[in-house]
mmCIF file of C-alpha atoms in Angstrom:
data_model
loop_
_atom_site.group_PDB
_atom_site.id
_atom_site.type_symbol
_atom_site.label_atom_id
_atom_site.label_comp_id
_atom_site.label_asym_id
_atom_site.label_seq_id
_atom_site.Cartn_x
_atom_site.Cartn_y
_atom_site.Cartn_z
ATOM 1 C CA UNK A 1 29.035 -28.118 13.681
ATOM 2 C CA UNK A 2 26.356 -25.610 14.650
ATOM 3 C CA UNK A 3 24.748 -23.282 12.186
ATOM 4 C CA UNK A 4 24.881 -19.632 13.086
ATOM 5 C CA UNK A 5 21.551 -17.958 12.675
ATOM 6 C CA UNK A 6 21.953 -14.960 10.399
ATOM 7 C CA UNK A 7 19.685 -11.988 10.704
ATOM 8 C CA UNK A 8 17.447 -11.444 7.720
ATOM 9 C CA UNK A 9 17.713 -7.938 6.380
ATOM 10 C CA UNK A 10 15.987 -6.076 3.594
ATOM 11 C CA UNK A 11 16.459 -2.904 1.643
ATOM 12 C CA UNK A 12 14.554 0.146 2.868
ATOM 13 C CA UNK A 13 12.375 0.076 -0.286
ATOM 14 C CA UNK A 14 11.214 -3.450 0.534
ATOM 15 C CA UNK A 15 10.524 -2.540 4.160
ATOM 16 C CA UNK A 16 8.585 0.581 3.107
ATOM 17 C CA UNK A 17 6.465 -1.520 0.750
ATOM 18 C CA UNK A 18 5.745 -4.042 3.512
ATOM 19 C CA UNK A 19 4.800 -1.161 5.837
ATOM 20 C CA UNK A 20 2.544 0.391 3.164
ATOM 21 C CA UNK A 21 4.338 3.741 3.052
ATOM 22 C CA UNK A 22 6.167 5.752 0.426
ATOM 23 C CA UNK A 23 9.941 5.382 0.830
ATOM 24 C CA UNK A 24 10.693 8.986 -0.124
ATOM 25 C CA UNK A 25 8.446 10.189 2.721
ATOM 26 C CA UNK A 26 10.259 8.181 5.403
ATOM 27 C CA UNK A 27 13.000 9.674 7.603
ATOM 28 C CA UNK A 28 16.553 9.741 6.195
ATOM 29 C CA UNK A 29 17.870 7.215 8.733
ATOM 30 C CA UNK A 30 15.244 4.713 7.537
ATOM 31 C CA UNK A 31 16.094 5.325 3.859
ATOM 32 C CA UNK A 32 19.863 4.993 4.325
ATOM 33 C CA UNK A 33 20.142 1.790 6.339
ATOM 34 C CA UNK A 34 18.994 -1.785 6.095
ATOM 35 C CA UNK A 35 16.025 -3.116 8.043
ATOM 36 C CA UNK A 36 16.133 -6.443 9.832
ATOM 37 C CA UNK A 37 13.122 -8.720 10.096
ATOM 38 C CA UNK A 38 13.016 -8.020 13.844
ATOM 39 C CA UNK A 39 13.073 -4.252 13.254
ATOM 40 C CA UNK A 40 10.259 -4.569 10.706
ATOM 41 C CA UNK A 41 8.183 -6.608 13.150
ATOM 42 C CA UNK A 42 8.804 -3.992 15.844
ATOM 43 C CA UNK A 43 7.744 -1.187 13.485
ATOM 44 C CA UNK A 44 4.548 -3.063 12.647
ATOM 45 C CA UNK A 45 3.742 -3.940 16.254
ATOM 46 C CA UNK A 46 4.450 -0.508 17.743
ATOM 47 C CA UNK A 47 4.718 2.113 14.972
ATOM 48 C CA UNK A 48 6.695 5.257 15.809
ATOM 49 C CA UNK A 49 5.045 8.654 15.354
ATOM 50 C CA UNK A 50 6.471 9.193 11.855
ATOM 51 C CA UNK A 51 5.080 5.850 10.629
ATOM 52 C CA UNK A 52 1.660 6.376 12.199
ATOM 53 C CA UNK A 53 1.506 9.856 10.626
ATOM 54 C CA UNK A 54 2.490 8.525 7.188
ATOM 55 C CA UNK A 55 -0.113 5.785 7.355
ATOM 56 C CA UNK A 56 -2.763 8.266 8.463
ATOM 57 C CA UNK A 57 -2.012 11.265 6.214
ATOM 58 C CA UNK A 58 0.235 10.008 3.408
ATOM 59 C CA UNK A 59 1.563 10.481 0.882
ATOM 60 C CA UNK A 60 0.460 6.950 0.072
ATOM 61 C CA UNK A 61 1.999 4.666 -2.584
ATOM 62 C CA UNK A 62 -0.155 3.733 -5.569
ATOM 63 C CA UNK A 63 -1.186 0.327 -4.249
ATOM 64 C CA UNK A 64 -2.505 1.917 -1.055
ATOM 65 C CA UNK A 65 -4.290 4.640 -3.061
ATOM 66 C CA UNK A 66 -5.936 1.938 -5.174
ATOM 67 C CA UNK A 67 -7.159 0.079 -2.084
ATOM 68 C CA UNK A 68 -8.468 3.266 -0.455
ATOM 69 C CA UNK A 69 -10.386 4.151 -3.643
ATOM 70 C CA UNK A 70 -11.610 0.588 -4.185
ATOM 71 C CA UNK A 71 -10.055 0.185 -7.626
ATOM 72 C CA UNK A 72 -7.130 -1.664 -9.211
ATOM 73 C CA UNK A 73 -3.717 -0.175 -9.983
ATOM 74 C CA UNK A 74 -4.654 -0.334 -13.666
ATOM 75 C CA UNK A 75 -7.875 1.501 -12.873
ATOM 76 C CA UNK A 76 -5.861 4.296 -11.280
ATOM 77 C CA UNK A 77 -3.794 4.619 -14.452
ATOM 78 C CA UNK A 78 -6.914 4.666 -16.623
ATOM 79 C CA UNK A 79 -8.279 7.402 -14.333
ATOM 80 C CA UNK A 80 -5.138 9.489 -14.812
ATOM 81 C CA UNK A 81 -3.687 8.939 -11.318
ATOM 82 C CA UNK A 82 -0.005 8.137 -11.764
ATOM 83 C CA UNK A 83 1.650 9.188 -8.533
ATOM 84 C CA UNK A 84 1.226 9.020 -4.778
ATOM 85 C CA UNK A 85 -1.636 10.881 -3.095
ATOM 86 C CA UNK A 86 -2.280 12.150 0.401
ATOM 87 C CA UNK A 87 -5.309 11.131 2.427
ATOM 88 C CA UNK A 88 -6.868 14.562 1.812
ATOM 89 C CA UNK A 89 -6.462 14.150 -1.960
ATOM 90 C CA UNK A 90 -7.997 10.661 -1.807
ATOM 91 C CA UNK A 91 -10.926 11.994 0.235
ATOM 92 C CA UNK A 92 -11.426 14.799 -2.319
ATOM 93 C CA UNK A 93 -11.580 12.267 -5.160
ATOM 94 C CA UNK A 94 -14.077 10.165 -3.189
ATOM 95 C CA UNK A 95 -16.219 13.234 -2.490
ATOM 96 C CA UNK A 96 -16.143 14.288 -6.143
ATOM 97 C CA UNK A 97 -16.883 10.685 -7.236
ATOM 98 C CA UNK A 98 -15.866 11.204 -10.874
ATOM 99 C CA UNK A 99 -17.242 9.020 -13.651
ATOM 100 C CA UNK A 100 -13.957 7.100 -14.045
ATOM 101 C CA UNK A 101 -14.016 6.174 -10.346
ATOM 102 C CA UNK A 102 -17.577 4.874 -10.552
ATOM 103 C CA UNK A 103 -16.700 2.836 -13.649
ATOM 104 C CA UNK A 104 -13.514 1.382 -12.134
ATOM 105 C CA UNK A 105 -15.278 0.502 -8.878
ATOM 106 C CA UNK A 106 -17.924 -1.404 -10.824
ATOM 107 C CA UNK A 107 -15.195 -3.210 -12.797
ATOM 108 C CA UNK A 108 -13.446 -4.112 -9.543
ATOM 109 C CA UNK A 109 -16.719 -5.368 -8.059
ATOM 110 C CA UNK A 110 -17.246 -7.619 -11.093
ATOM 111 C CA UNK A 111 -13.692 -8.963 -10.779
ATOM 112 C CA UNK A 112 -14.264 -9.793 -7.113
ATOM 113 C CA UNK A 113 -17.610 -11.435 -7.878
ATOM 114 C CA UNK A 114 -16.024 -13.581 -10.606
ATOM 115 C CA UNK A 115 -13.121 -14.547 -8.329
ATOM 116 C CA UNK A 116 -15.600 -15.587 -5.641
ATOM 117 C CA UNK A 117 -17.607 -17.626 -8.171
ATOM 118 C CA UNK A 118 -14.471 -19.436 -9.346
ATOM 119 C CA UNK A 119 -13.375 -20.092 -5.768
ATOM 120 C CA UNK A 120 -16.677 -21.814 -4.991
ATOM 121 C CA UNK A 121 -16.371 -24.244 -7.954
#
């Protein structure tokens, strides 16, 4: 008896998270269907214009905003950032360099330094 290989599929929300984009900003056909593993790999390898534009300009999900600002998700919340931001909004925050951002970046740097120290034990 041979096993039939089934195609792995995922919900659009999962695929959007793996692609690093906000689901609500994706096209309707992406939001309404399911995404196979092969389709996801194709989107990552050769992103269509809408995906490239979303990755470049946003709006970006919180985890991407946190990475772009160099802080943790918790640091974003402490700084009062609760929703998605566009690249222009992120750049404006970086240019302003508010006190909360400086503090959270230093906290993040300490966390990374401690993680590196523990890894070398």
